[in-house]
Coordinates of C-alpha atoms (C1' of nucleotides) in Angstrom, one line a residue:
Chain Y
M1 CA 88.0 36.1 86.8
A2 CA 85.9 39.1 88.0
E3 CA 86.8 40.7 84.7
T4 CA 85.6 37.7 82.7
Y5 CA 82.4 37.8 84.6
S6 CA 81.5 41.4 83.8
T7 CA 82.6 41.0 80.3
V8 CA 80.4 38.0 79.7
N9 CA 77.6 39.8 81.4
Q10 CA 78.1 43.0 79.4
V11 CA 78.4 41.1 76.1
L12 CA 75.4 39.0 76.7
V13 CA 73.3 42.1 77.4
T14 CA 74.4 44.2 74.5
L15 CA 74.4 41.2 72.1
F16 CA 70.9 40.4 73.1
N17 CA 69.7 43.9 72.5
H18 CA 71.6 44.1 69.2
I19 CA 70.0 40.9 68.0
L20 CA 66.5 42.0 69.0
R21 CA 66.9 45.3 67.2
I22 CA 68.6 43.9 64.1
E23 CA 66.1 41.1 63.7
E24 CA 63.4 43.7 63.5
Q25 CA 65.3 45.7 60.9
A26 CA 66.7 42.7 58.9
L27 CA 63.3 41.1 58.6
N28 CA 61.5 44.4 58.0
T29 CA 59.4 43.4 55.1
P30 CA 57.0 46.1 54.1
G31 CA 53.5 45.2 55.2
L32 CA 54.7 42.6 57.7
S33 CA 55.2 43.4 61.4
I34 CA 57.8 41.5 63.5
R35 CA 54.9 39.6 65.2
E36 CA 53.5 38.5 61.9
I37 CA 56.9 37.3 60.8
H38 CA 57.2 35.2 63.9
V39 CA 53.9 33.6 63.2
I40 CA 55.0 32.8 59.7
E41 CA 58.2 31.3 61.1
A42 CA 56.3 29.2 63.5
V43 CA 54.0 27.9 60.8
C44 CA 56.9 27.0 58.5
Q45 CA 58.7 25.1 61.3
A46 CA 55.7 23.5 62.9
Q47 CA 55.4 19.7 63.3
D48 CA 51.7 20.1 64.3
A49 CA 50.2 22.8 62.2
R50 CA 46.9 23.0 64.1
L51 CA 46.0 26.4 65.3
T52 CA 45.9 25.4 68.9
A53 CA 49.3 23.8 68.8
L54 CA 50.8 26.8 67.0
A55 CA 49.3 29.1 69.7
Q56 CA 50.8 27.1 72.5
G57 CA 54.2 27.2 70.8
L58 CA 53.9 31.0 70.3
H59 CA 52.6 31.5 73.9
V60 CA 49.5 33.4 72.7
T61 CA 45.8 32.5 73.0
T62 CA 44.1 30.8 70.2
G63 CA 41.9 33.9 69.8
S64 CA 45.0 36.1 69.2
L65 CA 46.4 33.7 66.7
S66 CA 43.1 33.2 64.9
V67 CA 43.0 37.0 64.3
A68 CA 46.7 37.0 63.2
V69 CA 46.2 34.1 60.9
S70 CA 43.2 35.8 59.3
T71 CA 45.2 38.9 58.6
L72 CA 48.1 36.8 57.1
E73 CA 45.7 34.8 55.1
R74 CA 44.3 38.0 53.6
K75 CA 47.8 39.2 52.9
G76 CA 48.6 35.9 51.1
Y77 CA 51.1 34.3 53.4
L78 CA 49.0 31.6 55.0
R79 CA 46.0 29.4 54.2
R80 CA 43.7 27.4 56.3
Q81 CA 42.8 23.8 55.6
R82 CA 40.2 21.8 57.5
R83 CA 41.3 18.3 58.6
Q84 CA 39.3 15.4 57.2
Q85 CA 39.8 13.1 60.3
D86 CA 38.8 15.8 62.7
R87 CA 36.7 18.5 61.1
R88 CA 37.1 20.8 64.1
A89 CA 40.8 21.1 63.5
I90 CA 42.4 23.5 61.1
D91 CA 45.9 23.2 59.7
I92 CA 47.7 26.4 58.9
H93 CA 49.9 26.2 55.8
P94 CA 52.5 28.6 54.4
T95 CA 52.3 29.9 50.9
E96 CA 55.3 30.4 48.6
K97 CA 55.5 34.0 49.8
A98 CA 55.7 32.8 53.4
L99 CA 58.5 30.3 52.5
D100 CA 60.5 33.1 51.0
I101 CA 60.2 35.1 54.3
Q102 CA 61.3 32.0 56.2
K103 CA 64.3 31.6 53.9
Q104 CA 65.3 35.2 54.7
H105 CA 65.0 34.5 58.4
E106 CA 67.2 31.4 58.1
A107 CA 69.8 33.4 56.3
F108 CA 69.8 35.8 59.2
H109 CA 70.6 33.0 61.6
N110 CA 73.2 31.6 59.4
E111 CA 75.0 34.9 59.2
M112 CA 74.9 35.2 62.9
T113 CA 76.4 31.7 63.4
D114 CA 79.1 32.4 60.8
A115 CA 80.1 35.5 62.7
A116 CA 80.2 33.6 65.9
I117 CA 82.6 30.9 64.8
A118 CA 84.5 32.5 61.9
L119 CA 87.4 33.6 64.1
L120 CA 87.5 30.5 66.3
S121 CA 89.6 27.4 66.0
E122 CA 87.9 24.0 66.1
A123 CA 88.9 23.6 69.7
E124 CA 87.5 27.0 70.5
Q125 CA 84.3 26.2 68.7
A126 CA 83.8 23.2 70.9
V127 CA 84.2 25.4 74.0
L128 CA 81.7 27.8 72.6
V129 CA 79.2 25.0 72.1
K130 CA 79.8 23.8 75.6
A131 CA 79.3 27.3 77.1
L132 CA 76.1 28.0 75.1
E133 CA 74.7 24.6 76.1
C134 CA 75.4 25.4 79.8
I135 CA 73.3 28.6 79.6
D136 CA 70.6 27.0 77.6
D137 CA 70.4 24.0 79.9
Y138 CA 70.2 26.3 82.9
F139 CA 67.3 28.2 81.5
A140 CA 65.5 25.2 80.1
H141 CA 65.4 23.6 83.6
K142 CA 65.0 26.6 85.8
E143 CA 61.7 27.0 87.5
W144 CA 60.2 30.5 87.5
T145 CA 57.3 30.9 89.9
Chain J
M1 CA 82.8 21.3 61.7
A2 CA 79.4 21.2 60.0
E3 CA 78.1 19.7 63.2
T4 CA 79.5 22.6 65.2
Y5 CA 77.9 25.0 62.9
S6 CA 74.4 23.6 63.3
T7 CA 74.9 23.1 67.0
V8 CA 75.9 26.7 67.5
N9 CA 73.0 27.8 65.3
Q10 CA 70.5 25.7 67.1
V11 CA 71.7 26.7 70.6
L12 CA 71.7 30.4 69.7
V13 CA 68.1 30.2 68.5
T14 CA 66.7 28.2 71.4
L15 CA 68.8 30.2 73.9
F16 CA 67.5 33.4 72.5
N17 CA 63.9 32.3 72.7
H18 CA 64.4 30.9 76.2
I19 CA 65.8 34.2 77.4
L20 CA 63.0 36.2 75.8
R21 CA 60.4 34.1 77.5
I22 CA 62.1 33.9 80.8
E23 CA 62.8 37.5 81.0
E24 CA 59.1 38.2 80.7
Q25 CA 58.3 35.7 83.5
A26 CA 61.2 36.5 85.8
L27 CA 60.5 40.2 85.7
N28 CA 56.7 39.8 85.9
T29 CA 55.9 42.3 88.6
P30 CA 52.2 42.7 89.0
G31 CA 51.1 46.0 87.6
L32 CA 54.2 46.4 85.4
S33 CA 54.4 45.3 81.8
I34 CA 57.7 44.1 80.2
R35 CA 57.8 47.4 78.3
E36 CA 57.5 49.4 81.4
I37 CA 60.2 47.5 83.0
H38 CA 62.5 48.2 80.1
V39 CA 61.7 51.9 80.5
I40 CA 62.6 51.8 84.1
E41 CA 65.8 49.9 83.3
A42 CA 66.8 52.6 80.8
V43 CA 66.1 55.4 83.2
C44 CA 68.2 53.7 85.9
Q45 CA 71.2 53.2 83.6
A46 CA 71.0 56.4 81.6
Q47 CA 73.8 58.9 81.4
D48 CA 71.6 61.5 79.9
A49 CA 68.2 61.3 81.6
R50 CA 66.4 63.7 79.2
L51 CA 63.3 62.3 77.6
T52 CA 64.6 62.6 74.1
A53 CA 67.8 60.9 74.9
L54 CA 66.0 58.0 76.6
A55 CA 63.6 57.7 73.7
Q56 CA 66.5 57.4 71.2
G57 CA 68.1 54.7 73.4
L58 CA 64.9 52.8 73.6
H59 CA 64.2 53.3 69.9
V60 CA 60.8 54.7 70.4
T61 CA 59.4 58.2 69.6
T62 CA 59.3 60.9 72.3
G63 CA 55.6 60.8 72.1
S64 CA 55.4 57.1 73.0
L65 CA 57.9 57.6 75.9
S66 CA 56.1 60.7 77.2
V67 CA 53.0 58.6 77.5
A68 CA 54.9 55.7 79.2
V69 CA 56.6 58.0 81.6
S70 CA 53.3 59.6 82.6
T71 CA 51.9 56.2 83.4
L72 CA 55.0 55.2 85.4
E73 CA 55.0 58.5 87.2
R74 CA 51.4 57.8 88.2
K75 CA 52.4 54.4 89.4
G76 CA 55.2 55.8 91.5
Y77 CA 58.3 54.5 89.6
L78 CA 59.5 57.7 87.9
R79 CA 59.4 61.4 88.4
R80 CA 60.0 64.3 86.1
Q81 CA 62.3 67.3 86.8
R82 CA 62.7 70.3 84.7
R83 CA 66.2 71.4 84.0
Q84 CA 67.3 74.9 85.2
Q85 CA 69.8 75.5 82.4
D86 CA 67.4 74.5 79.6
R87 CA 63.8 74.8 80.7
R88 CA 62.6 72.8 77.7
A89 CA 64.4 69.7 78.9
I90 CA 63.0 67.3 81.4
D91 CA 65.1 64.7 83.3
I92 CA 63.5 61.5 84.2
H93 CA 64.5 60.1 87.6
P94 CA 63.8 56.7 89.2
T95 CA 62.2 56.4 92.6
E96 CA 63.2 53.9 95.2
K97 CA 60.6 51.5 93.8
A98 CA 62.2 51.7 90.4
L99 CA 65.6 51.1 91.8
D100 CA 64.3 47.9 93.4
I101 CA 63.0 46.7 90.1
Q102 CA 66.4 47.5 88.6
K103 CA 68.1 45.4 91.2
Q104 CA 65.9 42.5 90.4
H105 CA 66.8 42.9 86.7
E106 CA 70.5 42.9 87.5
A107 CA 70.1 39.8 89.5
F108 CA 68.5 38.1 86.5
H109 CA 71.5 39.0 84.4
N110 CA 73.9 37.9 87.0
E111 CA 72.3 34.5 87.3
M112 CA 72.5 34.2 83.5
T113 CA 76.1 35.0 83.6
D114 CA 76.8 32.6 86.4
A115 CA 75.1 29.8 84.5
A116 CA 77.2 30.6 81.5
I117 CA 80.6 30.4 83.1
A118 CA 80.1 28.1 86.1
L119 CA 81.2 25.0 84.3
L120 CA 84.0 26.5 82.3
S121 CA 87.7 26.7 83.2
E122 CA 89.3 30.1 83.0
A123 CA 90.8 29.3 79.6
E124 CA 87.4 28.3 78.3
Q125 CA 85.8 31.4 79.7
A126 CA 88.3 33.4 77.7
V127 CA 87.1 31.6 74.5
L128 CA 83.5 32.3 75.3
V129 CA 84.3 36.0 75.7
K130 CA 86.1 36.0 72.4
A131 CA 83.2 34.3 70.6
L132 CA 80.6 36.5 72.0
E133 CA 82.6 39.6 71.2
C134 CA 82.9 38.3 67.6
I135 CA 79.1 38.1 67.3
D136 CA 78.5 41.4 69.0
D137 CA 81.2 43.1 66.9
Y138 CA 79.7 41.7 63.8
F139 CA 76.3 43.0 64.5
A140 CA 77.5 46.3 65.8
H141 CA 79.2 47.1 62.6
K142 CA 76.9 45.5 60.1
E143 CA 74.8 47.9 58.0
W144 CA 71.2 47.2 57.6
T145 CA 69.5 49.2 54.9
Chain D
dT1 C1' 21.2 6.2 70.4
dC2 C1' 21.1 10.4 73.1
dC3 C1' 22.9 14.0 75.5
dA4 C1' 26.4 16.1 78.5
dT5 C1' 31.0 17.2 78.2
dT6 C1' 35.2 18.3 76.0
dT7 C1' 37.8 20.1 72.3
dA8 C1' 38.9 23.4 68.2
dG9 C1' 38.5 27.5 66.4
dT10 C1' 36.1 32.3 65.8
dT11 C1' 34.3 36.7 67.2
dT12 C1' 34.1 40.7 69.9
dG13 C1' 35.0 44.4 73.2
dA14 C1' 38.3 46.3 76.3
dA15 C1' 43.0 47.6 77.5
dC16 C1' 47.4 48.7 76.0
dT17 C1' 51.2 50.2 72.9
dT18 C1' 53.0 52.8 69.4
dC19 C1' 53.3 56.2 66.0
dA20 C1' 52.7 60.4 63.2
dA21 C1' 51.2 64.9 63.3
dA22 C1' 49.8 69.0 65.4
dC23 C1' 50.9 71.7 69.2
dA24 C1' 53.1 74.8 73.0
dA25 C1' 57.1 76.3 75.3
dT26 C1' 61.8 77.4 75.3
dC27 C1' 66.4 78.1 73.4
dT28 C1' 69.7 79.7 69.6
dT29 C1' 71.4 82.3 66.0
dG30 C1' 71.7 85.7 62.4
Chain H
dC1 C1' 64.3 90.9 68.0
dA2 C1' 62.5 87.4 64.7
dA3 C1' 63.0 82.9 62.4
dG4 C1' 64.0 78.5 63.1
dA5 C1' 65.4 74.6 65.9
dT6 C1' 64.8 71.8 69.9
dT7 C1' 62.1 69.6 73.7
dG8 C1' 58.3 67.6 75.3
dT9 C1' 52.9 66.8 75.3
dT10 C1' 48.6 65.6 73.4
dT11 C1' 45.6 63.2 70.3
dG12 C1' 43.6 60.1 67.0
dA13 C1' 44.4 56.0 64.3
dA14 C1' 46.2 51.4 63.8
dG15 C1' 47.9 47.2 65.6
dT16 C1' 48.3 43.6 69.4
dT17 C1' 46.6 40.9 73.0
dC18 C1' 43.5 38.9 76.0
dA19 C1' 39.2 37.1 78.3
dA20 C1' 34.8 35.7 77.5
dA21 C1' 31.0 34.3 74.9
dC22 C1' 30.0 31.7 71.0
dT23 C1' 29.6 27.9 67.1
dA24 C1' 30.7 23.4 65.4
dA25 C1' 32.4 18.9 65.9
dA26 C1' 34.0 14.9 68.5
dT27 C1' 33.7 11.8 72.6
dG28 C1' 32.0 9.0 76.1
dG29 C1' 28.8 7.1 79.4
dA30 C1' 23.9 5.7 80.3

DNA sequence: TCCATTTAGTTTGAACTTCAAACAATCTTG
DNA sequence: CAAGATTGTTTGAAGTTCAAACTAAATGGA
């Protein structure tokens, strides 16, 4: 029991660090920083493509995102489009180049998932899902002052 | 099966994002950035406390770390100590203040682990360990060019 | 309608982080 | 001992982020 505890603890920490590091390397497209890739990712997945909504999702100010979008526009990954209904609002759209990056990122996640469940039986997979949901649920509801 | 796959994928992604975000908030000590906290953590856990070794572990240049250590020294979290055997080398030591921060960080990880295994039987915990080790093992050995 | 207020996005200047490169001090080895 | 390697520091440039000031557009109440 105590052993399980420290093992889970240990693996969570090292796994987390590994993923952070590897994500940076795996997605290391020349001319794109990891920050920029996350912006591209957010734009590709966004329901609401407005700059303010994206900024909230990314937990940065609209000012920061505006600068970042300008850079990515210049690099050919994003483009701005004014809304007709509300001419203050601007939707951010991915270009083909951005969608390619997004595909790469998805492949990364798929590989990770494959690795996680490859050696598990279906019953074991169900347990994994349960455990992961426990952790996620915990953090989703926890209040941090 | 396909459902398990997408669930694991989904949970891994959202969990990862949650942890990233929450770690920043949970460890938000006034006057210390998340970067600085990671430096403190590395110093507290280091086997080899030399600046170069720490920089390698943190995957930053010695120049960057030298600057960061200077700041943290000024803030009273770290101190430098020249080695007697090799007077080029400098060991970085944590102060009491730094050890307090480290304790906080450990508490964070413990809470995370508790959340992970609280609702699982011992058999289920064993499965979780196995799955996590699969992922970690995969990433530890994968080569990224 | 008019105008005060709110909302959406941009620009700018300051602070911080990181790196590469140049540098100084100290070992190591032939 | 001298050349080269190692350890750490400094510095200048580039990138990131934010707060604050700003422009443009929508909204709502008189």
